[in-house]
Coordinates of C-alpha atoms and ligand atoms in Angstrom, one line a residue:
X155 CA -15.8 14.3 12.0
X156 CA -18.2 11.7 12.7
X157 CA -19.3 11.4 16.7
X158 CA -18.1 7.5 15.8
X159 CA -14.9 8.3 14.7
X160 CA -12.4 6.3 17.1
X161 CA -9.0 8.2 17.2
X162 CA -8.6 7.2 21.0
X163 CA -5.8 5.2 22.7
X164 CA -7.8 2.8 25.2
X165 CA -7.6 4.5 28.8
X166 CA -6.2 2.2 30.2
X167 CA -3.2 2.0 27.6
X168 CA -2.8 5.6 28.1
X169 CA -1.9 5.0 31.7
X170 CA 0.4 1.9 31.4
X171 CA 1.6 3.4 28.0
X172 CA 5.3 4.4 30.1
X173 CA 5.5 0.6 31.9
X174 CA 4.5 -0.9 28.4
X175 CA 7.1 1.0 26.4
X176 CA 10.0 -0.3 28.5
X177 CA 9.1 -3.7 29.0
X178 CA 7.3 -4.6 25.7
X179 CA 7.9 -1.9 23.3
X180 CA 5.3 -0.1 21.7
X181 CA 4.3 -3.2 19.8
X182 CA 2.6 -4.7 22.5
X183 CA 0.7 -1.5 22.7
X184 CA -0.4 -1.0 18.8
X185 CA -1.2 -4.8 18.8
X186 CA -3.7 -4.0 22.4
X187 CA -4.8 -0.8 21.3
X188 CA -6.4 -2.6 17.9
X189 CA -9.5 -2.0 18.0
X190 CA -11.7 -5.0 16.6
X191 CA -12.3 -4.3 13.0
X192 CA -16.2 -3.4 12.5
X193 CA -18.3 -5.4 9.9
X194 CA -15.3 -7.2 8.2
X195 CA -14.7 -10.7 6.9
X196 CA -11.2 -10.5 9.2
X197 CA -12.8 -13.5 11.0
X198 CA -11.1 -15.8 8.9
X199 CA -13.4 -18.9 7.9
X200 CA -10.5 -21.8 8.3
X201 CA -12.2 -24.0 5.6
X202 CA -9.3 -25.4 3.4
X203 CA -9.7 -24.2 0.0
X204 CA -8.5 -27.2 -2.7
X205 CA -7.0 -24.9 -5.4
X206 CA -3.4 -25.3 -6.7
X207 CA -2.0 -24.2 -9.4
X208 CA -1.2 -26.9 -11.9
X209 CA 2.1 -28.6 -12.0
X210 CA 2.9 -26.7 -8.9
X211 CA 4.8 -28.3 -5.5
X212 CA 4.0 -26.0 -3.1
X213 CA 7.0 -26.7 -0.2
X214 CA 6.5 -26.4 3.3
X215 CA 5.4 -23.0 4.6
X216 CA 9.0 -22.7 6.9
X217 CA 11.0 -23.2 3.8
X218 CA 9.0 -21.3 1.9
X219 CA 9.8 -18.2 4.4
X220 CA 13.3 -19.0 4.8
X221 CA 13.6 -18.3 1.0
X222 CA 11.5 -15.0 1.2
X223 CA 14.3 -13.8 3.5
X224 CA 17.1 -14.9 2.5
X225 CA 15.5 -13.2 -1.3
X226 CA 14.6 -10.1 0.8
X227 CA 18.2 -9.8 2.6
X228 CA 20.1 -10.2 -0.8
X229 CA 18.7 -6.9 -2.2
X230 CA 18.8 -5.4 1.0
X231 CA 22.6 -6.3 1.2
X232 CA 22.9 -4.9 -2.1
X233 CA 21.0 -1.7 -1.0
X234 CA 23.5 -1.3 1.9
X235 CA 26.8 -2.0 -0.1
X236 CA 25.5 0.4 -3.3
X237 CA 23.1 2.6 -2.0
X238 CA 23.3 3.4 1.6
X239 CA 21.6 5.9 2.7
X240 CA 20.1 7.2 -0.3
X241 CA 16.3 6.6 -1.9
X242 CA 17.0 3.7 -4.0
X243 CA 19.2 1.0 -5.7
X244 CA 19.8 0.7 -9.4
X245 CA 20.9 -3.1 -9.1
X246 CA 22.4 -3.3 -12.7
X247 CA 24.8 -0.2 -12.5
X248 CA 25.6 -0.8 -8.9
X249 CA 24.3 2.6 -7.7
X250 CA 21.7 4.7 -6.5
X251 CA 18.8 7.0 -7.8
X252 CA 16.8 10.0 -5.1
X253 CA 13.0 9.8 -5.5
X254 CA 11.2 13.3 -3.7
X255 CA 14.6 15.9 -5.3
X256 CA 17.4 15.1 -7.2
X257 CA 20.7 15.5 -5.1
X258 CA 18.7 15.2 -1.7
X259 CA 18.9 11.9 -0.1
X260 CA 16.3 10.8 2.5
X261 CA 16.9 7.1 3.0
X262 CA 13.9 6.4 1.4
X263 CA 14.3 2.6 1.4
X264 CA 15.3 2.4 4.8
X265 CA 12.3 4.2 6.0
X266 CA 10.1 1.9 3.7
X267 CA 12.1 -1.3 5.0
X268 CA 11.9 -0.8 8.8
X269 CA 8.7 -2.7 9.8
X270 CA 9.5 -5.6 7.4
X271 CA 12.8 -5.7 8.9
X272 CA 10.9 -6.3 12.5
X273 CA 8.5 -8.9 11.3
X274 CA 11.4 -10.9 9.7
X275 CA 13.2 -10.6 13.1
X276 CA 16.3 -9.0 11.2
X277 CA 16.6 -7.2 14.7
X278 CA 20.5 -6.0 14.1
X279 CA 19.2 -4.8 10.8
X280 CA 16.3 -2.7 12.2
X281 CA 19.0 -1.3 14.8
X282 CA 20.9 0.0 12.0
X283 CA 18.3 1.4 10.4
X284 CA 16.8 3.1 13.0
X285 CA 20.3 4.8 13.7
X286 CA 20.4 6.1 10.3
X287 CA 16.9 7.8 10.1
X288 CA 17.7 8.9 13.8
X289 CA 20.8 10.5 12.9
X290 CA 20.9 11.7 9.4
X291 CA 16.9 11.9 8.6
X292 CA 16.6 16.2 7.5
X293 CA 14.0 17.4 5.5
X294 CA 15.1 21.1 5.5
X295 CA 15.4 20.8 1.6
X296 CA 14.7 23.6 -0.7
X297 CA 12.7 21.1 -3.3
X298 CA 9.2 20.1 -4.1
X299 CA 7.7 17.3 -1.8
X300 CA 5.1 14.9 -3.6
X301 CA 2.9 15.2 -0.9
X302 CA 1.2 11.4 -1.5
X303 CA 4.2 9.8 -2.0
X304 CA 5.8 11.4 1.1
X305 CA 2.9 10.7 3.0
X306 CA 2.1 7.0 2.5
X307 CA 6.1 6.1 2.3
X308 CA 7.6 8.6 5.0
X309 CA 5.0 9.5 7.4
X310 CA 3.7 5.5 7.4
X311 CA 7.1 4.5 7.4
X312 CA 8.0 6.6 10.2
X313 CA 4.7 5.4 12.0
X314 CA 5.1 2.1 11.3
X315 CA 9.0 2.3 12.6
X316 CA 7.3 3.6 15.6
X317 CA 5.1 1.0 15.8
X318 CA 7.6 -1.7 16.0
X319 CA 9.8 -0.2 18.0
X320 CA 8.8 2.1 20.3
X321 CA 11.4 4.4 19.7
X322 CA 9.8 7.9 20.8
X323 CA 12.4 9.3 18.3
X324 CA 10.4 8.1 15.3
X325 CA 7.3 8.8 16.3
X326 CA 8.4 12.5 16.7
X327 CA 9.8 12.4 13.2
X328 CA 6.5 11.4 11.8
X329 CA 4.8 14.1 13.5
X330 CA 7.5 17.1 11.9
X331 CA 6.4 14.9 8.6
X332 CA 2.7 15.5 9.0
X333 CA 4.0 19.0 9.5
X334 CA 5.2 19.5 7.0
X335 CA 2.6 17.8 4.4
X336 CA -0.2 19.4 6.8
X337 CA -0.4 22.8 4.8
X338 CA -0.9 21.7 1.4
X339 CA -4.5 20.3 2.8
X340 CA -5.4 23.3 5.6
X341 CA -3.6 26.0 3.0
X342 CA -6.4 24.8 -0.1
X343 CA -9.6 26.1 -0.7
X344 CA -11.2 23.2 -1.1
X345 CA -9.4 21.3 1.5
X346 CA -8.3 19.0 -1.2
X347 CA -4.0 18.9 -0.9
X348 CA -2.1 20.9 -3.7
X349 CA 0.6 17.9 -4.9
X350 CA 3.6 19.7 -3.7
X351 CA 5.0 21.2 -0.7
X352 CA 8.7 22.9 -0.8
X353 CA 9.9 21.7 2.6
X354 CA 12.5 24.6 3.0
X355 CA 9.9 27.4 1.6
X356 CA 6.6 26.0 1.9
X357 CA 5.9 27.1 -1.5
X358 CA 2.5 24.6 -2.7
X359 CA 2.0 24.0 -6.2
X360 CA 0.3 21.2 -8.5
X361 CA -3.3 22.4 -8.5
X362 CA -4.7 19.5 -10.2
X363 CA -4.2 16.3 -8.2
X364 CA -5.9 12.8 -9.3
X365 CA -8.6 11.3 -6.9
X366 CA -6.2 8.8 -5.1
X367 CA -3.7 11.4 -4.3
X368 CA -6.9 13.4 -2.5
X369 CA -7.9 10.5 -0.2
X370 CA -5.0 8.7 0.4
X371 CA -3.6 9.7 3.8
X372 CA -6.9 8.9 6.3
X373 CA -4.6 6.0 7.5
X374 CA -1.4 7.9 7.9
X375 CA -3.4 10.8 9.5
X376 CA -5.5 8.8 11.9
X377 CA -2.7 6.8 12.9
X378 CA -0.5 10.4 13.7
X379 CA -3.6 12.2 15.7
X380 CA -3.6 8.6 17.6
X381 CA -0.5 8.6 18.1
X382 CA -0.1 12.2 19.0
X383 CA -3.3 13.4 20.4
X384 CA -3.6 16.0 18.0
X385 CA -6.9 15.6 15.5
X386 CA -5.4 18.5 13.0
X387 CA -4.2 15.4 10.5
X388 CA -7.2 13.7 10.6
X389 CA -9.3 16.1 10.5
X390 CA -7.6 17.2 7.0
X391 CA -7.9 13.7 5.3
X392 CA -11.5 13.8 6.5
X393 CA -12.3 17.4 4.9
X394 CA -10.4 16.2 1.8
X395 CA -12.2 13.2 1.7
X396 CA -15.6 14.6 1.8
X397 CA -15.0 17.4 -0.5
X398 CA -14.5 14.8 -3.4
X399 CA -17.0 12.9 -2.3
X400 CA -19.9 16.1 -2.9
X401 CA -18.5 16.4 -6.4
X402 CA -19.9 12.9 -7.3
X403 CA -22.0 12.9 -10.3
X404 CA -25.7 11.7 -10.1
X405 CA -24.6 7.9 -10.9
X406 CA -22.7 8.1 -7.9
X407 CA -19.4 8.2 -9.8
X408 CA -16.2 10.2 -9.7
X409 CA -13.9 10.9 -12.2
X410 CA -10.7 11.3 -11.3
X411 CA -8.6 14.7 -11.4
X412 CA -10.1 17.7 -9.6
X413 CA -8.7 21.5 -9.6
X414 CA -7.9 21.7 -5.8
X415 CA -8.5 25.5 -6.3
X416 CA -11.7 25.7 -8.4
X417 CA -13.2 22.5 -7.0
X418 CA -13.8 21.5 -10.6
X419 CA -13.0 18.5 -12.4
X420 CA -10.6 18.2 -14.9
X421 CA -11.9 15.2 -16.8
X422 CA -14.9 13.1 -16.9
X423 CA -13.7 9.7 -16.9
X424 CA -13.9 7.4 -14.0
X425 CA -11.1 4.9 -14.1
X426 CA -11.5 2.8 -10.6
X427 CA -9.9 1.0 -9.4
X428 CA -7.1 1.7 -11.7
X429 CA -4.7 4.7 -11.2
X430 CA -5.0 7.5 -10.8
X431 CA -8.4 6.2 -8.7
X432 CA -7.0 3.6 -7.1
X433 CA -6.5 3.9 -3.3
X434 CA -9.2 6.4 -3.2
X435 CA -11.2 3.8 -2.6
X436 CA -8.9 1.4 -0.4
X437 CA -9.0 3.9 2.2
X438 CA -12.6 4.9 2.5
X439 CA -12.7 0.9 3.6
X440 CA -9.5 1.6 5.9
X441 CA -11.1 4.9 7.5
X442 CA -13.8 2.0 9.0
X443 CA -11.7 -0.6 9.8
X444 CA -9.2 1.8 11.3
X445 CA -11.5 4.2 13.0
X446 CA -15.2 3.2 13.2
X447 CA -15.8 5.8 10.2
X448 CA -19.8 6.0 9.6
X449 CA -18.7 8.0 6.9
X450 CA -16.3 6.0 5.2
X451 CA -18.2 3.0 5.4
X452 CA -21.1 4.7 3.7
X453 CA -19.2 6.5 1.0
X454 CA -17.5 2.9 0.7
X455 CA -20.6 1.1 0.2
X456 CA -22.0 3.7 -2.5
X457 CA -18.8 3.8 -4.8
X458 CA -19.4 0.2 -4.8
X459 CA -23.0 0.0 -5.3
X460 CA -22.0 2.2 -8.2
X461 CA -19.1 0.1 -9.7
X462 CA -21.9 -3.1 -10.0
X463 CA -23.5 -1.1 -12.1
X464 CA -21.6 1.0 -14.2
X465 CA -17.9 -0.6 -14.0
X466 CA -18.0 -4.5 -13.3
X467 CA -18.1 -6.3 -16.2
X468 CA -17.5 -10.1 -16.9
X469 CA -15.5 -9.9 -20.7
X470 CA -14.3 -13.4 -21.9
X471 CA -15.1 -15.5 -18.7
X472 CA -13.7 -13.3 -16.2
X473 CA -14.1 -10.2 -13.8
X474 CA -13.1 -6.4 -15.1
X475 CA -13.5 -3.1 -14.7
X476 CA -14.3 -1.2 -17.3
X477 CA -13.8 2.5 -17.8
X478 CA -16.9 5.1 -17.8
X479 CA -17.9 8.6 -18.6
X480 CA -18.8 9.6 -14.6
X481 CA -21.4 11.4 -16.1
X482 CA -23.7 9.1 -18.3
X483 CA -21.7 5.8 -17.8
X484 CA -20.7 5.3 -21.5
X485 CA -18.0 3.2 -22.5
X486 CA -14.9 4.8 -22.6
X487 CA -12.3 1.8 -22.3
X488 CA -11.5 -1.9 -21.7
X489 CA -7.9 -1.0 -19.8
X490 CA -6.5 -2.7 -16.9
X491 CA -3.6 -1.6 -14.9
X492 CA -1.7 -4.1 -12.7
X493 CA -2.3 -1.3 -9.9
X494 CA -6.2 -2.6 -10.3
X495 CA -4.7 -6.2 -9.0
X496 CA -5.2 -5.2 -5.1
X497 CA -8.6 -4.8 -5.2
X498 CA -9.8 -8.1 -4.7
X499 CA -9.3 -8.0 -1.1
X500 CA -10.5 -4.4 -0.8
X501 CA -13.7 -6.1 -2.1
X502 CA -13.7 -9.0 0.2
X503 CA -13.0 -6.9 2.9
X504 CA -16.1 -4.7 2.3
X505 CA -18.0 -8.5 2.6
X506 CA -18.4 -9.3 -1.4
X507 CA -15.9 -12.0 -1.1
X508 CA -17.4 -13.9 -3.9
X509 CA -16.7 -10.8 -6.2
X510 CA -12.9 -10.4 -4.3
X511 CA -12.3 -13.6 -5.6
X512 CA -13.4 -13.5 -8.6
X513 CA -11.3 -10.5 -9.7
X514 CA -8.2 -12.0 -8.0
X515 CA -9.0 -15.2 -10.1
X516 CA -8.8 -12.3 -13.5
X517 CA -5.0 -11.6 -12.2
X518 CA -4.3 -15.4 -11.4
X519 CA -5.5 -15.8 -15.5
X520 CA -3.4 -12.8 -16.6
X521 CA 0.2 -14.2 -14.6
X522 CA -0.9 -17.2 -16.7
X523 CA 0.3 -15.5 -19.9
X524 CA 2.3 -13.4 -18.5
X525 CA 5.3 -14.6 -15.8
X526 CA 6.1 -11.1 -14.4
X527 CA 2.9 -8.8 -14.9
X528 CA 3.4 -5.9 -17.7
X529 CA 2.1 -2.2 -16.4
X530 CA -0.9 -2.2 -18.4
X531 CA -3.4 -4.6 -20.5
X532 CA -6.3 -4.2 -23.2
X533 CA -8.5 -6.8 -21.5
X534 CA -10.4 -7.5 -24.9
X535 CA -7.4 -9.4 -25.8
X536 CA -4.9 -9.4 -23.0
X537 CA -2.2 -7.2 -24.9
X538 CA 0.7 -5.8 -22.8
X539 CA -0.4 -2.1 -23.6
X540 CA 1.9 -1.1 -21.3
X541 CA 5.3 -3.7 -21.1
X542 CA 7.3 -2.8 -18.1
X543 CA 7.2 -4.7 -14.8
X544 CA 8.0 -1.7 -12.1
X545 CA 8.2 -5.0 -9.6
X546 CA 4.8 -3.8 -8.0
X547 CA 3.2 -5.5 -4.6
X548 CA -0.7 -5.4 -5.9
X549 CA -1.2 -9.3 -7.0
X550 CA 0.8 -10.5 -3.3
X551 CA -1.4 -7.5 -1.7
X552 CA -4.4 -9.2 -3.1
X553 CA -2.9 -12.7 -2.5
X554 CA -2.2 -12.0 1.3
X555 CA -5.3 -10.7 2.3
X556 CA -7.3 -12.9 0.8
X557 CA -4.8 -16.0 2.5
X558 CA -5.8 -14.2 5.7
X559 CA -9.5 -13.7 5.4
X560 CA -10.3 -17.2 3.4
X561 CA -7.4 -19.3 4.3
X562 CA -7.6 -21.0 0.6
X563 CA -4.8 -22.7 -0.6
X564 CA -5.0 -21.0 -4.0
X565 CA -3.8 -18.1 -2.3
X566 CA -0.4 -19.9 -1.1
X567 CA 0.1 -21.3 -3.9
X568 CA -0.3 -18.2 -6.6
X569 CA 2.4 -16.1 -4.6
X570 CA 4.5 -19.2 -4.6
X571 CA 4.3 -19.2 -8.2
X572 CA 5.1 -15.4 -8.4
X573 CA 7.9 -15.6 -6.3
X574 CA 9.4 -18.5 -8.4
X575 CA 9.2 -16.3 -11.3
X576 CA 10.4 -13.2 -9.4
X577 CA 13.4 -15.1 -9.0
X578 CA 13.7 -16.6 -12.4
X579 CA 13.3 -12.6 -14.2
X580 CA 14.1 -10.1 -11.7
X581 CA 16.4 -11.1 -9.7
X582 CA 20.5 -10.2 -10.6
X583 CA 23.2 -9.9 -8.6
X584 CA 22.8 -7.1 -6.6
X585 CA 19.2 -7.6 -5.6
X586 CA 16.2 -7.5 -7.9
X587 CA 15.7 -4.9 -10.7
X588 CA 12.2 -3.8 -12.7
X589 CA 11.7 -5.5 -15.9
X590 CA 11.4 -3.0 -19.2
X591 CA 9.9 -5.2 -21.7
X592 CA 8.1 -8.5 -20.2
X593 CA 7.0 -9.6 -23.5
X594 CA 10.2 -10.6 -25.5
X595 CA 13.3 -13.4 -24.4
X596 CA 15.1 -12.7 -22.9
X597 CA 13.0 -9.7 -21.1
X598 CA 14.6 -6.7 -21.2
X599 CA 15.7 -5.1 -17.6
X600 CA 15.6 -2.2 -16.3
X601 CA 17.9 -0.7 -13.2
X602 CA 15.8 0.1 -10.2
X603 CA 14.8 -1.6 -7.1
X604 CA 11.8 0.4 -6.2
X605 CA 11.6 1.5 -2.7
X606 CA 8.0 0.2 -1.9
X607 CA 9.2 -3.5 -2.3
X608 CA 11.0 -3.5 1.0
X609 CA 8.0 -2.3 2.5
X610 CA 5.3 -4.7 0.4
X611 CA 6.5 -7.6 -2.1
X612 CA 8.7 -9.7 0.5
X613 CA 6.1 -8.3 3.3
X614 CA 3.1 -9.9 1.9
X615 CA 5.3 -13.3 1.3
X616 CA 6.7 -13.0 4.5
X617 CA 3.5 -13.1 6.4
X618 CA 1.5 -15.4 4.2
X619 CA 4.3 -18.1 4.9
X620 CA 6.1 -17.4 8.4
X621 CA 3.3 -17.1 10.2
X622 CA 5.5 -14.4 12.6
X623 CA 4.8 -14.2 16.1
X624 CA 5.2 -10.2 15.5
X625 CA 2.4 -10.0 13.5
X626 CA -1.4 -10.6 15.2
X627 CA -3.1 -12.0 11.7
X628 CA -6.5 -11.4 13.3
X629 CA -6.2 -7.3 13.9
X630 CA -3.3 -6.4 11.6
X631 CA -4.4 -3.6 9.2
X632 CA -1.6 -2.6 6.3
X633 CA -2.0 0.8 4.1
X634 CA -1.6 0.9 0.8
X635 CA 2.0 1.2 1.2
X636 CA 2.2 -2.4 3.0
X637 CA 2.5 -0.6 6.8
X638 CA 1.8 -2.4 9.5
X639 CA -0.7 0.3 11.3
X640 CA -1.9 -2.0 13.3
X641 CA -1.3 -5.6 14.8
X642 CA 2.7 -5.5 15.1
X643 CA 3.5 -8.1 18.6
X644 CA 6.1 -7.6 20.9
X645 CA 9.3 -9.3 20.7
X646 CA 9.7 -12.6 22.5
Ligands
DMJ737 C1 3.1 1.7 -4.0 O1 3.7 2.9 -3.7 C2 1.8 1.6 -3.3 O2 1.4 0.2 -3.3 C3 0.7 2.4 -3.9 O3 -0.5 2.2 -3.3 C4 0.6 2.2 -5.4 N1 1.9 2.3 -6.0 C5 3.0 1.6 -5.5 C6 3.3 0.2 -5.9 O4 2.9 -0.1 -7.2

């Protein structure tokens, strides 16, 4: 680890941390223990950006926000009548679905929903919730964990729960999560994670993980040996991290699935940022603005060095990325995944705004032809490769981040326009469901409201609109999973 690496509660928040807790809630404390965010455009520049999108009456920010909620609390209602307790709502049959094992419950949604629920002050809501991980949440289950998914959903959920709240139960849970997840990194060879970890046996399989699945937990981990005092999780992220990293390729490229036991790779195609890539990436810029990471900043600013020159192309008047052997940079595709749509902020973040905005501009053209984003695109010609909408968070992601760092009303009034059409295809009665065929009327639906959009999609409206008091715009840091790891306010 780095000398720089901050993983430190402030001293002096360390010794109020008991008078804090009671009288503020540990809030208060996450929002005064941010520290300021090294080298990043967070200073937002308050010029008013023009931009609208055509045709488009954008109402009043409060009204706007009241909407989100009252959106957000219709599929939550339908979560609680349908689905209580279980991983997720299928909207259309009026029942529920598990995500990690089949039969095993977790709560899933109520985990992902519990720091939205704050920010909206839906206090009696967060209450419940809270109650129901307190009381029911058991992971002695003899199944296979997806370590990621358990990681950026359950332990940041649990963290972020935490963060709102103060409740010392949650943040206990999170630490049995990291636990639990802990040996698939400090169990490998390589110190790259195995994919699965049988909570009841510890059993670890899944021996070929992509590249996002490898680096996608500095947050989670930081936040936890923060929280806890205990370095063990960060120090796994960080070992993880860097073994990828030494496997680059002479272009400074990665592909993007490695043999956690060999430490070879298992293809040669670099697809960033695109799944299975993807928040590889996001979080070597996170593992700065989190923690004063020397070393994330730097591998940060070589991938991107790299992707200038071997992935960012402009095709047809706007911003791609293409994919590339890792190897000799030859042309292996034109795809685009609406998972790519994030990275826009990621980029302005890391200070090429110009560049952010530019490839959030490439999304703002694709929602153009296409009212509720399809999975997958050939950019050459903008055909739905891929025609499912799973209701993903990555244009609002984009769309918030960039509101907060540039304050441009183009960024207001694109969400807007996605929420309208949110409402016009997704929603039913019961909530909202995931679209299976965006490119024929009427669109065929699907039956699933995914857990991750109580945690992002209303999230990112929510705070681009409402302007919450519980949320400190200047110091707030998300993960990948729309967390608030930093910047939740106390109550008032
Ligand atoms: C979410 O779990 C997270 O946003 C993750 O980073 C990517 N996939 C889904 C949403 O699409």
């Amino acid at each position: 680890m780095t000398e720089r690496t901050d993983l430190s509660v402030p001293k002096p928040l360390m010794r109020r941390r008991q008078f804090l807790r009671g009288a503020l809630g540990a809030g208060g404390i996450a929002a005064a223990a941010g520290l300021a965010i090294p080298g990043t455009a967070l200073g937002a520049t308050r010029s008013a950006g023009r931009q609208t999108v055509p045709g488009l009456r954008l109402p009043p920010d409060r009204v706007v926000a009241a909407d989100v909620r009252r959106e957000f609390l219709h599929v939550w209602d339908g979560y609680k009548k349908f689905a209580w307790g279980h991983d997720q709502l299928l909207p259309l049959s009026g029942s529920y679905a598990e995500f990690f094992v089949p039969g095993h419950p977790i709560g899933l949604s109520i985990i992902e929903a519990l720091d939205t629920l704050y920010v909206m002050e839906l206090d009696d809501e967060l209450a419940l919730g809270v109650n129901w991980v307190k009381q029911n949440l058991d992971f002695d289950i003899d199944g296979n964990f997806h370590v990621f998914e358990f990681i950026i959903r359950v332990v940041g959920g649990l963290l972020a729960g935490y963060l709102a709240t103060g409740d010392e139960g949650l943040l206990d849970l999170a630490a049995q999560s990291g636990d639990l997840v802990l040996p698939a990194f400090t169990q490998s060879p390589t110190g790259m994670p195995y994919q699965y970890v049988n909570f009841r046996t510890g059993a670890l399989s899944g021996a070929t993980p992509p590249i996002a699945e490898i680096g996608t937990n500095i947050l989670e981990f930081g936040v936890l040996s923060r929280l806890t005092g205990d370095r063990r999780y960060y120090k796994a992220a960080k070992n993880a991290y860097r073994a990828v990293v030494e496997r680059r390729s002479s272009l400074d490229l990665l592909a993007s699935y490695l043999n956690v036991e060999t430490g070879q790779w298992a293809d040669s195609t670099d697809q960033a940022p695109n799944p299975p890539d993807d928040s590889f990436y996001e979080y070597l810029w996170g593992g700065w603005a989190m923690f004063a990471d020397a070393d994330c900043l730097a591998w940060y600013r070589m991938f991107t060095t790299a992707f200038k020159k071997h992935l960012i192309e402009t095709y047809d008047g706007h911003t791609w990325f293409k994919q590339v052997n890792f190897e000799t940079g030859a042309l292996v595709g034109r795809d685009q995944s609406e998972l790519a749509a994030f990275y826009g902020e990621v980029l302005a973040h890391g200070g090429d705004i110009a560049l952010g905005q530019a490839y959030y501009r490439t999304w703002v053209h694709v929602a153009e032809k296409y009212p509720v984003l399809p999975e997958e695109i050939d950019y050459t010609t903008l055909a739905a490769l891929s025609k499912g909408n799973q209701l993903r968070p990555e244009y609002l992601n984009a769309a918030f981040d960039l509101w907060v760092q540039l304050r441009r009303d183009i960024y207001k009034t694109t969400s807007y326009a996605y929420f309208q059409n949110m409402k016009t295809y997704n929603r039913v009665p019961n909530g909202y469901t995931i679209i299976d065929d965006v490119t024929v009327r009427p669109m065929v639906l699907g039956d699933l409201f995914p857990a991750y959009s109580f945690a992002e999609n209303f999230k990112y409206l929510w705070l681009i609109f409402s302007r919450t008091p519980r949320y400190d715009y200047r110091t707030g840091y998300l993960s990948t999973e729309g967390k608030i790891l930093r910047g939740l306010r106390p109550a008032r």
